[in-house]
GROMACS .gro file of C-alpha atoms in nm:
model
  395
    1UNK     CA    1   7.757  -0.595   1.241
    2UNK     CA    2   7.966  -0.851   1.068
    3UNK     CA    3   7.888  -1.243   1.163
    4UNK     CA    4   8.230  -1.475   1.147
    5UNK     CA    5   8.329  -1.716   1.014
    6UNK     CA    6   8.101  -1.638   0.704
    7UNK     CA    7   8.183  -1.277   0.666
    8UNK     CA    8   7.828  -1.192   0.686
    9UNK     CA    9   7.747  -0.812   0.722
   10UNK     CA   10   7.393  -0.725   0.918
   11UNK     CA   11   7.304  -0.368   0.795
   12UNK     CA   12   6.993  -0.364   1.080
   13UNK     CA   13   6.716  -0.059   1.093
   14UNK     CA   14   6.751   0.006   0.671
   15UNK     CA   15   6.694   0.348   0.553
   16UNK     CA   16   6.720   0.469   0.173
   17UNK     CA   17   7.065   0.619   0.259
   18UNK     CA   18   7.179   0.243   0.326
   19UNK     CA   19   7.139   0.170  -0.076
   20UNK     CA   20   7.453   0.118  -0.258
   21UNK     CA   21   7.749  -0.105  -0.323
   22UNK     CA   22   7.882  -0.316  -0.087
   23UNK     CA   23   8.221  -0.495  -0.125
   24UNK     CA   24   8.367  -0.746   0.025
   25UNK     CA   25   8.744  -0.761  -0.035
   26UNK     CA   26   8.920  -1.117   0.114
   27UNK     CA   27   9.269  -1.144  -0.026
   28UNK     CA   28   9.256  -1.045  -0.363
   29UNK     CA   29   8.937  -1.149  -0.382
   30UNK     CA   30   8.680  -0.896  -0.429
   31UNK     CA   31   8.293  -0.954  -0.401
   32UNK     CA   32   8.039  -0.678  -0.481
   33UNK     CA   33   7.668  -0.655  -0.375
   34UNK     CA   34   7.421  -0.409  -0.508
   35UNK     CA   35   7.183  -0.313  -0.221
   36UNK     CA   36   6.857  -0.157  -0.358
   37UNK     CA   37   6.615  -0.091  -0.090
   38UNK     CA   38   6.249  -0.015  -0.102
   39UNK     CA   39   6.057   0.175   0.160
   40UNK     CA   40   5.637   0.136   0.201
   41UNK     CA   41   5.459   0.411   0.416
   42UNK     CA   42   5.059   0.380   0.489
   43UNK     CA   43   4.881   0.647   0.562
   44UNK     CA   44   4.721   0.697   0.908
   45UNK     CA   45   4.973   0.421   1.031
   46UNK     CA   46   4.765   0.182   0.848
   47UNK     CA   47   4.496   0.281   1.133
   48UNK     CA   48   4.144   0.353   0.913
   49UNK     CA   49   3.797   0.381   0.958
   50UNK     CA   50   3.515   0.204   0.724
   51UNK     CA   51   3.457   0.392   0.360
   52UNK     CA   52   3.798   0.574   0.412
   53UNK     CA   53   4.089   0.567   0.120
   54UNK     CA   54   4.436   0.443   0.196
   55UNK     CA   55   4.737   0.654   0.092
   56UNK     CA   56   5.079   0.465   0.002
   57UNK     CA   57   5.382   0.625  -0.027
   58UNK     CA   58   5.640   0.371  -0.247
   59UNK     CA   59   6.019   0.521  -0.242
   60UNK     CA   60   6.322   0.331  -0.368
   61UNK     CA   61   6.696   0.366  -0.381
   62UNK     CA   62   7.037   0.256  -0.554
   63UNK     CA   63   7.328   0.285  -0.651
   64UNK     CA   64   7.236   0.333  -1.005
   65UNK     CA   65   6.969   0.437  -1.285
   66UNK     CA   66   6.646   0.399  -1.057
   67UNK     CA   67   6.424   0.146  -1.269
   68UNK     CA   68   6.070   0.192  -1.351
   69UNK     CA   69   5.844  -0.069  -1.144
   70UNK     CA   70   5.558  -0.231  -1.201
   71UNK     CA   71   5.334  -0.238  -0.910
   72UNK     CA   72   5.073  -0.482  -0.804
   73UNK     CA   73   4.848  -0.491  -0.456
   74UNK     CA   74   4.658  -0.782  -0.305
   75UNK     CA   75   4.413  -0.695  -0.001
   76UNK     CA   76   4.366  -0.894   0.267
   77UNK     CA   77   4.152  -1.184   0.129
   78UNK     CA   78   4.444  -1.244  -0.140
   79UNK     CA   79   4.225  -1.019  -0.409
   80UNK     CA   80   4.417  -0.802  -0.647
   81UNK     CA   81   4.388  -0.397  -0.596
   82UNK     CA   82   4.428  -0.169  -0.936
   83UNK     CA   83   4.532   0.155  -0.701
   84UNK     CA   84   4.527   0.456  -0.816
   85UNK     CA   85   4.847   0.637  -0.898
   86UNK     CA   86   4.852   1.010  -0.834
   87UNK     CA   87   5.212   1.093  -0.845
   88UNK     CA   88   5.491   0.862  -1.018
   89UNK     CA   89   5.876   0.999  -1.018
   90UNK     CA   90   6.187   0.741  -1.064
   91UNK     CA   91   6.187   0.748  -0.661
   92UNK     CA   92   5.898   0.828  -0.572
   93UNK     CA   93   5.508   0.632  -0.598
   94UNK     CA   94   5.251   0.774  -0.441
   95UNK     CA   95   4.931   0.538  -0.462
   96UNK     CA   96   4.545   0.574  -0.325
   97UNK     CA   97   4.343   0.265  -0.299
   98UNK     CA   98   3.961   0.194  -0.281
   99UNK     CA   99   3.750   0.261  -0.010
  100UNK     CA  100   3.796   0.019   0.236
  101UNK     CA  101   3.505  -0.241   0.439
  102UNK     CA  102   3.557  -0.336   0.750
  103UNK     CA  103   3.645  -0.722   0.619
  104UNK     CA  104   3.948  -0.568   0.460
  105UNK     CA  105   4.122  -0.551   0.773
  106UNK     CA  106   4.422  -0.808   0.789
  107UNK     CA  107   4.779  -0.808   0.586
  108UNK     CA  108   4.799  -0.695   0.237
  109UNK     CA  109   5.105  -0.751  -0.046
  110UNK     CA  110   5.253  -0.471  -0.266
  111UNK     CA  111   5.403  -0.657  -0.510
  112UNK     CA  112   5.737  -0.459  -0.703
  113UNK     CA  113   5.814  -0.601  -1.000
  114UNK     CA  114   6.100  -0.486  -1.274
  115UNK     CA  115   6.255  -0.627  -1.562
  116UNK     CA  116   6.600  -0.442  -1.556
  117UNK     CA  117   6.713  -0.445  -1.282
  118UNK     CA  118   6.532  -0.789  -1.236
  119UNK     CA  119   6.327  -0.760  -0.927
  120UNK     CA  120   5.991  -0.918  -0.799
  121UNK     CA  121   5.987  -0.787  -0.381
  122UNK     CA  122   5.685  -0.862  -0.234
  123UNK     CA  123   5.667  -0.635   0.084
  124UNK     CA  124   5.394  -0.670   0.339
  125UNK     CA  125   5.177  -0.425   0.566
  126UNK     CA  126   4.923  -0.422   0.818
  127UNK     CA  127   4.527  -0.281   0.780
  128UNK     CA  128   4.283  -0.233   1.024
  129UNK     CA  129   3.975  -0.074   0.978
  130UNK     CA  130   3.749  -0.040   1.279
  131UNK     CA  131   3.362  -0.014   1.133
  132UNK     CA  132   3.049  -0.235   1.113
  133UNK     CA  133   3.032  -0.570   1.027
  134UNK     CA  134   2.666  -0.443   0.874
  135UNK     CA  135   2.633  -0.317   0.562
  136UNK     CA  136   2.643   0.075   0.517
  137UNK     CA  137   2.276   0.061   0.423
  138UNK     CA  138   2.042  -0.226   0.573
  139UNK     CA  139   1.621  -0.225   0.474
  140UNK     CA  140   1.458  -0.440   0.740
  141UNK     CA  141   1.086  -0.469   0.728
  142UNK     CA  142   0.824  -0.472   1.038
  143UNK     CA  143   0.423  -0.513   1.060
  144UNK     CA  144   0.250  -0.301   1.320
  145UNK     CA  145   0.266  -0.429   1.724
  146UNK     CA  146   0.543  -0.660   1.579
  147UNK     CA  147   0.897  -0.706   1.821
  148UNK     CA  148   1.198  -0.588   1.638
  149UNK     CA  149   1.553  -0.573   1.716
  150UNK     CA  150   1.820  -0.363   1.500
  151UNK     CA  151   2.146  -0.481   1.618
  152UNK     CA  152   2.519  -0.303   1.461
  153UNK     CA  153   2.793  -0.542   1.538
  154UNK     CA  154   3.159  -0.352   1.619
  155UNK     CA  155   3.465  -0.551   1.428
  156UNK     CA  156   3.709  -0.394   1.689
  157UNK     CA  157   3.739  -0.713   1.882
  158UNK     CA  158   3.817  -0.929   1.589
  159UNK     CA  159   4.104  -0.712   1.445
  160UNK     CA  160   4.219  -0.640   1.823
  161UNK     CA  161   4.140  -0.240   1.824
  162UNK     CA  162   4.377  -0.138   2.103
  163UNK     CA  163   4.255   0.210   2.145
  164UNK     CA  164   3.900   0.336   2.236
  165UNK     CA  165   3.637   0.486   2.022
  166UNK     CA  166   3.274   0.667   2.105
  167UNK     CA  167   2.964   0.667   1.959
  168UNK     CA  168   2.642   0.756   1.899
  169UNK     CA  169   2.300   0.567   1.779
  170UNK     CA  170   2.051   0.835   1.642
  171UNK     CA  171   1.728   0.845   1.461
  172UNK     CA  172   1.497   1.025   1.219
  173UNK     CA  173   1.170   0.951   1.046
  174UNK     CA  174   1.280   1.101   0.698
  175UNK     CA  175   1.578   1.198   0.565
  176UNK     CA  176   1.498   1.580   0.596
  177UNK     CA  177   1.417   1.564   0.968
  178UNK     CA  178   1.600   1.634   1.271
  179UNK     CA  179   1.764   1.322   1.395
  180UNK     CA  180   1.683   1.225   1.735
  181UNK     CA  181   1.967   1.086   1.992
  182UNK     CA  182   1.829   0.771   2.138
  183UNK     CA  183   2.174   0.608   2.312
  184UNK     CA  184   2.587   0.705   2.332
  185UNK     CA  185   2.805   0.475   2.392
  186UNK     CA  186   3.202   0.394   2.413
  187UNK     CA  187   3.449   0.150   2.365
  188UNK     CA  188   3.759   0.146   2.605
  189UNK     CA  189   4.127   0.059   2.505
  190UNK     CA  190   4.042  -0.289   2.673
  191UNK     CA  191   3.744  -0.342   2.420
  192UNK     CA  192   3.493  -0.291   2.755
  193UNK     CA  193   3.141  -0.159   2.581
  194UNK     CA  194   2.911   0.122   2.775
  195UNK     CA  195   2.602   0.250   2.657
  196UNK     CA  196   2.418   0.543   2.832
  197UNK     CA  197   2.019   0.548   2.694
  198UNK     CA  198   1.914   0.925   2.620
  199UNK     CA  199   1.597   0.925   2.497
  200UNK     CA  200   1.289   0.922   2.710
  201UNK     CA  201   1.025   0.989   2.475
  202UNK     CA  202   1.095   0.705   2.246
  203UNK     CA  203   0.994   0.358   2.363
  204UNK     CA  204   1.237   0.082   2.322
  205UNK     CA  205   1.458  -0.123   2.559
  206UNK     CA  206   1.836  -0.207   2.535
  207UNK     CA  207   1.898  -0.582   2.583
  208UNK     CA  208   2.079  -0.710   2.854
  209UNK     CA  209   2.219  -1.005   2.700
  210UNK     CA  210   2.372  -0.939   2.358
  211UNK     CA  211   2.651  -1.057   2.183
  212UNK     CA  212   2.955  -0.903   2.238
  213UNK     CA  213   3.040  -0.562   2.074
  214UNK     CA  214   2.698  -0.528   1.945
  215UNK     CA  215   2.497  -0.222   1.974
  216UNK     CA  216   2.094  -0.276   1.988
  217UNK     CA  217   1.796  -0.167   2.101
  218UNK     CA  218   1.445  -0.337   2.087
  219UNK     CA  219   1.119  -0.221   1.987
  220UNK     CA  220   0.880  -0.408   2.194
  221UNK     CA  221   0.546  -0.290   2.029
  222UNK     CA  222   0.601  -0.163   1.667
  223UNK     CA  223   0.380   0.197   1.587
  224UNK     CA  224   0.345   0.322   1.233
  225UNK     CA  225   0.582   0.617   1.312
  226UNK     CA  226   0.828   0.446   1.426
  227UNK     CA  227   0.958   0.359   1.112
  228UNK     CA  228   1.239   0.579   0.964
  229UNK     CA  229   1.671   0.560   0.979
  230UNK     CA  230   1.836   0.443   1.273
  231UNK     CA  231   2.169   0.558   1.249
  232UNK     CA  232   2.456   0.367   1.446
  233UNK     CA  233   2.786   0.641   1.431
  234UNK     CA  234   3.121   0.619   1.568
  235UNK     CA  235   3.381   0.848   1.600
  236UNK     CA  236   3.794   0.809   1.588
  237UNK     CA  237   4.006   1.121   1.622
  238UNK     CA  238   3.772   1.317   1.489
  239UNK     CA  239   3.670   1.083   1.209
  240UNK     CA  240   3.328   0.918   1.184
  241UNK     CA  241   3.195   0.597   1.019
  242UNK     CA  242   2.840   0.520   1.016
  243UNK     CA  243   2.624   0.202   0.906
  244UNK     CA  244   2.219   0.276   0.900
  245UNK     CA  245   1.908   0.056   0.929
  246UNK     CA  246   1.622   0.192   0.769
  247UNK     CA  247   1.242   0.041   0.897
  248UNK     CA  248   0.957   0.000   0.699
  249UNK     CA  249   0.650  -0.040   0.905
  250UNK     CA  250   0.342  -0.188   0.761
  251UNK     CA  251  -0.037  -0.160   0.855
  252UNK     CA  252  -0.385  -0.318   0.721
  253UNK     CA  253  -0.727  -0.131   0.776
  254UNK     CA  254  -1.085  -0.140   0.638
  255UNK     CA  255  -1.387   0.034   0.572
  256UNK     CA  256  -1.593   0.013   0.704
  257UNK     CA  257  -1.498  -0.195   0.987
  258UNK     CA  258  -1.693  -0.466   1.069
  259UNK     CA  259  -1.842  -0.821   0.953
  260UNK     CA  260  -1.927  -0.806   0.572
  261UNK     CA  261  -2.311  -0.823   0.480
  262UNK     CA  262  -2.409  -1.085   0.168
  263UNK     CA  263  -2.425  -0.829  -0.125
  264UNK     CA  264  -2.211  -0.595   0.061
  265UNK     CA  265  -1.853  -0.430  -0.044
  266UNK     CA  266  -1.549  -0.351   0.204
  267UNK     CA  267  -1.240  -0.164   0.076
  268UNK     CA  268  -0.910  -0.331   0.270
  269UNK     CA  269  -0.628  -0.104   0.227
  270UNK     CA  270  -0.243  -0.216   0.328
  271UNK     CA  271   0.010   0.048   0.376
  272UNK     CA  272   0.412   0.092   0.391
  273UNK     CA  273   0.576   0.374   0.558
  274UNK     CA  274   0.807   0.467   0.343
  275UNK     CA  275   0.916   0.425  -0.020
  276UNK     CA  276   1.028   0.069  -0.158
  277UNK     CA  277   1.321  -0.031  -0.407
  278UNK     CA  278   1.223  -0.032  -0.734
  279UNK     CA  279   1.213  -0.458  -0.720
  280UNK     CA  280   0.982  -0.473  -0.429
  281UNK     CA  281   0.575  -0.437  -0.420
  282UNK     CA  282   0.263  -0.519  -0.212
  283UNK     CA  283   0.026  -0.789  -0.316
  284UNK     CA  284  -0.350  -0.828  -0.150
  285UNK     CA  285  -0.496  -1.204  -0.231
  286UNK     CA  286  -0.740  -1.377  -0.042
  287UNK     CA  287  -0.609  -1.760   0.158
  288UNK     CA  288  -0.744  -2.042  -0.044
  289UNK     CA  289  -0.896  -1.797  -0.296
  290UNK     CA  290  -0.852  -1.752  -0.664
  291UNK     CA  291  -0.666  -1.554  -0.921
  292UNK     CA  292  -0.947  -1.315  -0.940
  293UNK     CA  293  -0.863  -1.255  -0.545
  294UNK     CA  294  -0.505  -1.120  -0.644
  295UNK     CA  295  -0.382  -0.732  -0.654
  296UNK     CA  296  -0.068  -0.642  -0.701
  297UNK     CA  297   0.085  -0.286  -0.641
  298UNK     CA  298   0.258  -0.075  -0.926
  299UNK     CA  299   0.628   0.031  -0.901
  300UNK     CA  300   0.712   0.242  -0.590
  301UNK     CA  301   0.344   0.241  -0.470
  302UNK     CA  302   0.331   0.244  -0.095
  303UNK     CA  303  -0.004   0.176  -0.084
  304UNK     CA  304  -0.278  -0.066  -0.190
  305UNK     CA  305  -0.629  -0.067  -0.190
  306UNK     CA  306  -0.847  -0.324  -0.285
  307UNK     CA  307  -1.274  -0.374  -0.334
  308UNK     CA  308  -1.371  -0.698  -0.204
  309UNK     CA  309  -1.736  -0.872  -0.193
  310UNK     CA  310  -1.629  -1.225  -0.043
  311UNK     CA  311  -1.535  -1.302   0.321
  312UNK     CA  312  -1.240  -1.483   0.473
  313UNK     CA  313  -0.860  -1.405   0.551
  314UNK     CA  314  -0.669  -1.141   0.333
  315UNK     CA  315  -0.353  -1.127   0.360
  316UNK     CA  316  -0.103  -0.839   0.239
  317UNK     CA  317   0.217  -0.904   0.126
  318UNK     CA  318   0.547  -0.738   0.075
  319UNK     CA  319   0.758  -0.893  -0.177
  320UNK     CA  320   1.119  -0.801  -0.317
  321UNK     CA  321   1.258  -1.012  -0.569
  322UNK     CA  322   1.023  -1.289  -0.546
  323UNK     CA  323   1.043  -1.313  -0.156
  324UNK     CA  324   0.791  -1.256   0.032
  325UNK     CA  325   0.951  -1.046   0.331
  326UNK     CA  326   0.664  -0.968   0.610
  327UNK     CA  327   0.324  -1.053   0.589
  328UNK     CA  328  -0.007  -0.943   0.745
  329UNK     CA  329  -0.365  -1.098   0.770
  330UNK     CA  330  -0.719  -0.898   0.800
  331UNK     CA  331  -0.945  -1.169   0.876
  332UNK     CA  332  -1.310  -1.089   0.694
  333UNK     CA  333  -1.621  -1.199   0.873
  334UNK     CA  334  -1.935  -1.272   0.757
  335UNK     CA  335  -2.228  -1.087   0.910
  336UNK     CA  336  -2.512  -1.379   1.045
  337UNK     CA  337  -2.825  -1.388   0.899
  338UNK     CA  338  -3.002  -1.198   1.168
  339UNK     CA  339  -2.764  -0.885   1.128
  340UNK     CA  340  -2.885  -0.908   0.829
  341UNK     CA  341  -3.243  -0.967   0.921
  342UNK     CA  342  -3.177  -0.617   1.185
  343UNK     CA  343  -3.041  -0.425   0.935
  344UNK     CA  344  -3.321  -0.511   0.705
  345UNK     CA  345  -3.595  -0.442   1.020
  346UNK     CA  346  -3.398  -0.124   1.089
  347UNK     CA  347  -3.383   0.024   0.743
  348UNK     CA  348  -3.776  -0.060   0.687
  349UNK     CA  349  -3.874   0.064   1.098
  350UNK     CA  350  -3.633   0.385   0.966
  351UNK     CA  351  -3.833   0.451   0.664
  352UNK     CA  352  -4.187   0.410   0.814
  353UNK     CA  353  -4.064   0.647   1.117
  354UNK     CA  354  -3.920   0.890   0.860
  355UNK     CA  355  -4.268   0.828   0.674
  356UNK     CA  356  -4.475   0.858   1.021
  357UNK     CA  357  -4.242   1.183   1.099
  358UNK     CA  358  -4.347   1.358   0.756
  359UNK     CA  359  -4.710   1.236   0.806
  360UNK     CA  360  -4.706   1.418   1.099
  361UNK     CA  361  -4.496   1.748   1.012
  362UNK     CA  362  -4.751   1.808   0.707
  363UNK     CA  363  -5.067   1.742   0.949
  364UNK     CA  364  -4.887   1.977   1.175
  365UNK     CA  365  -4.844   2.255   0.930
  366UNK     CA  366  -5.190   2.203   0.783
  367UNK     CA  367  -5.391   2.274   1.099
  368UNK     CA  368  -5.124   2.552   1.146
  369UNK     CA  369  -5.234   2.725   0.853
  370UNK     CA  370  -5.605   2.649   0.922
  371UNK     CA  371  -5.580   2.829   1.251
  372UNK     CA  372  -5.387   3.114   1.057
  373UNK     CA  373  -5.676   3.178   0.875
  374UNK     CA  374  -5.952   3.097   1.081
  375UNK     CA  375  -5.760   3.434   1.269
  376UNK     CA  376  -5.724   3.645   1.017
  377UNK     CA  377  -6.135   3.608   0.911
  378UNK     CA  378  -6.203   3.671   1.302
  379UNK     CA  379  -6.027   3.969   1.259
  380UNK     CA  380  -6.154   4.086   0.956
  381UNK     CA  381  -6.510   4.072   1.098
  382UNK     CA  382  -6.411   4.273   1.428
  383UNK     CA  383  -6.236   4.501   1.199
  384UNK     CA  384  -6.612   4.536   0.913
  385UNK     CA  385  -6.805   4.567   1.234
  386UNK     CA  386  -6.630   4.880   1.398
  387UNK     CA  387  -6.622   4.988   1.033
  388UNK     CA  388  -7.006   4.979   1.000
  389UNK     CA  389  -7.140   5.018   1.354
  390UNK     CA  390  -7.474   5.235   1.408
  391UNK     CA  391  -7.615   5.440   1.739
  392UNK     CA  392  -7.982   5.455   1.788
  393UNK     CA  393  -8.133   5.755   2.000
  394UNK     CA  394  -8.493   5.745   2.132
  395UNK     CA  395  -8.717   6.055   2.089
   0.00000   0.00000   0.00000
């Protein structure tokens, strides 16, 4: 398409064919333009999911000797990308790029740089990936008949996802288990959430009000097994991403149970259901107490136990790098004096009823044997008698 008066030609729709010399001849004046064109191809149509690798595909053409480029990315937040090339020819780059997080979405640079020919192009391109705005991994903690929520919020809305998606939220207590559907859910074209519950054996609740394009379910009464992965999955033409919450549940007991007698010992024993990072530990002390009321846990201990003599409020803490993350409280009483006073009373009335008992058994066997023997003389006189009898006849 030429534009008058300037004699401008409008080569519209480039391909690499296109590339060449163009001349413009006006009189005998002749003007000649070198057209070198560059062509950027993203894999997937620059349509990804969360932890998946990019593929570009870099070609160039010319009239000439095809230069060697330099070539330089910067993602979305204006960060530079070192990709990885896996196949270089004069023509042809072919690049792969890190695994991408769902705050990568938005327009990146490729940056083409070359000293002879001089060139510095800077051509853009378009990412979306569709994931979690949660981390892959997430450790949240939870004390016994706590209320916890575990919430996965969708990105598709903020990078405007135009086609739908399913997906799945499962869990399993360890890693080895079978997993255990609790809801599915999908996402239409128009962004429109649905969630179906599947579980019936599992208590927990799906919130009616929610942010938007949030998946989440709510544990009303926290149990000790409910702890485990939750697993939050979608799925994209066959393509998953996932993002998982993993719950540590924590309990306090002791033993025995009960208000603490003066003199007396209790063991208090705090618990985690599964295994801690390697900068987290449990800590027993008592409120208001001293140093000597302090335990701490060793690395990846899960459990604590701890002797005490003195009543009052306990408390057992979780702590990862210096904060404290849940806590929970045993509160210690102090048996009254006239527990004390019963207990005393019931041990001694115990031991003189034991005493009286005994007493009684030995009595008991005693005239048991006497009448043993008394028997066995009666019978040893019948038996000397018939032995020795004598019959008398008159004459």
């Amino acid at each position: 398409e030429i534009k008058m008066p300037y004699k401008q030609l409008w080569v519209r729709n480039l391909k690499l064919s296109h590339a060449g010399i163009y001349t413009c001849e006006y009189g005998s004046k002749k003007v000649r333009t070198s057209l070198h064109i560059f062509q950027l191809t993203i894999s997937l149509d620059g349509h990804f999911l969360q932890n998946e690798v990019p593929e570009l595909i870099l070609m160039q053409n010319s009239s000439g000797h095809q230069p060697d480029l330099s070539i330089t990315l910067f993602d979305s937040n204006n960060n530079r990308v070192t990709p990885q090339l896996r196949n270089k020819s004069h023509k042809k780059y072919i690049m792969s790029l890190k695994k991408l997080e769902a705050m990568d979405s938005g327009t990146w640079v490729c940056q083409v740089n070359s000293d002879s020919p001089l060139i510095n192009q800077n051509i853009s391109f378009t990412v979306k990936v569709l994931g979690f705005q949660n981390p892959d991994l997430e450790r949240k903690y939870a004390t016994v008949d706590s209320t916890v929520i575990l919430s996965w919020h969708l990105n598709s809305q903020e990078i405007k996802w135009k086609e739908g998606f399913t997906g799945q939220l499962n869990w399993k207590q360890q890693e080895s288990a079978n997993a255990h559907e609790l809801l599915d859910f999908n996402v239409t074209a128009q962004g429109q959430l649905h969630e179906t519950k599947k579980s019936s054996s599992f208590l927990f609740e799906i919130p009616e009000r929610k942010p938007e394009s949030t998946i989440e379910v709510k544990l009303p009464k926290v149990h000790f097994n409910h702890s485990g992965q939750y697993q939050c999955q979608l799925e994209y033409q066959g393509r998953h991403a996932w993002s998982k919450i993993e719950l540590v549940v924590m309990k306090v007991s002791a033993n025995p149970a009960g208000p603490l007698s003066r003199g007396a010992n209790m063991t208090l024993t705090c618990q985690v259901s599964g295994p801690l990072p390697p900068n987290a530990y449990l800590r027993w002390e008592r409120v208001n107490g001293t140093k000597m009321d302090i335990k701490n846990s060793k690395q990846h201990e899960v459990k604590l136990e701890v002797n005490i003599s003195a009543a009052g409020l306990w408390s057992c803490h979780l702590i990862e790098d210096s904060d404290r993350k849940i806590s929970l409280h045993y509160h210690v009483e102090k048996a009254p004096v006239w527990i004390k006073h019963v207990i005393i009373g019931a041990s001694v009335g115990g031991s003189l009823l034991a005493f009286a008992l005994g007493c009684m058994c030995i009595i008991s066997v005693i005239k048991w044997q006497r009448r043993r023997q008394r028997a066995k003389r009666m019978a040893q006189a019948r038996q000397y008698l018939l032995e020795n009898k004598t019959c008398h006849c008159q004459q």
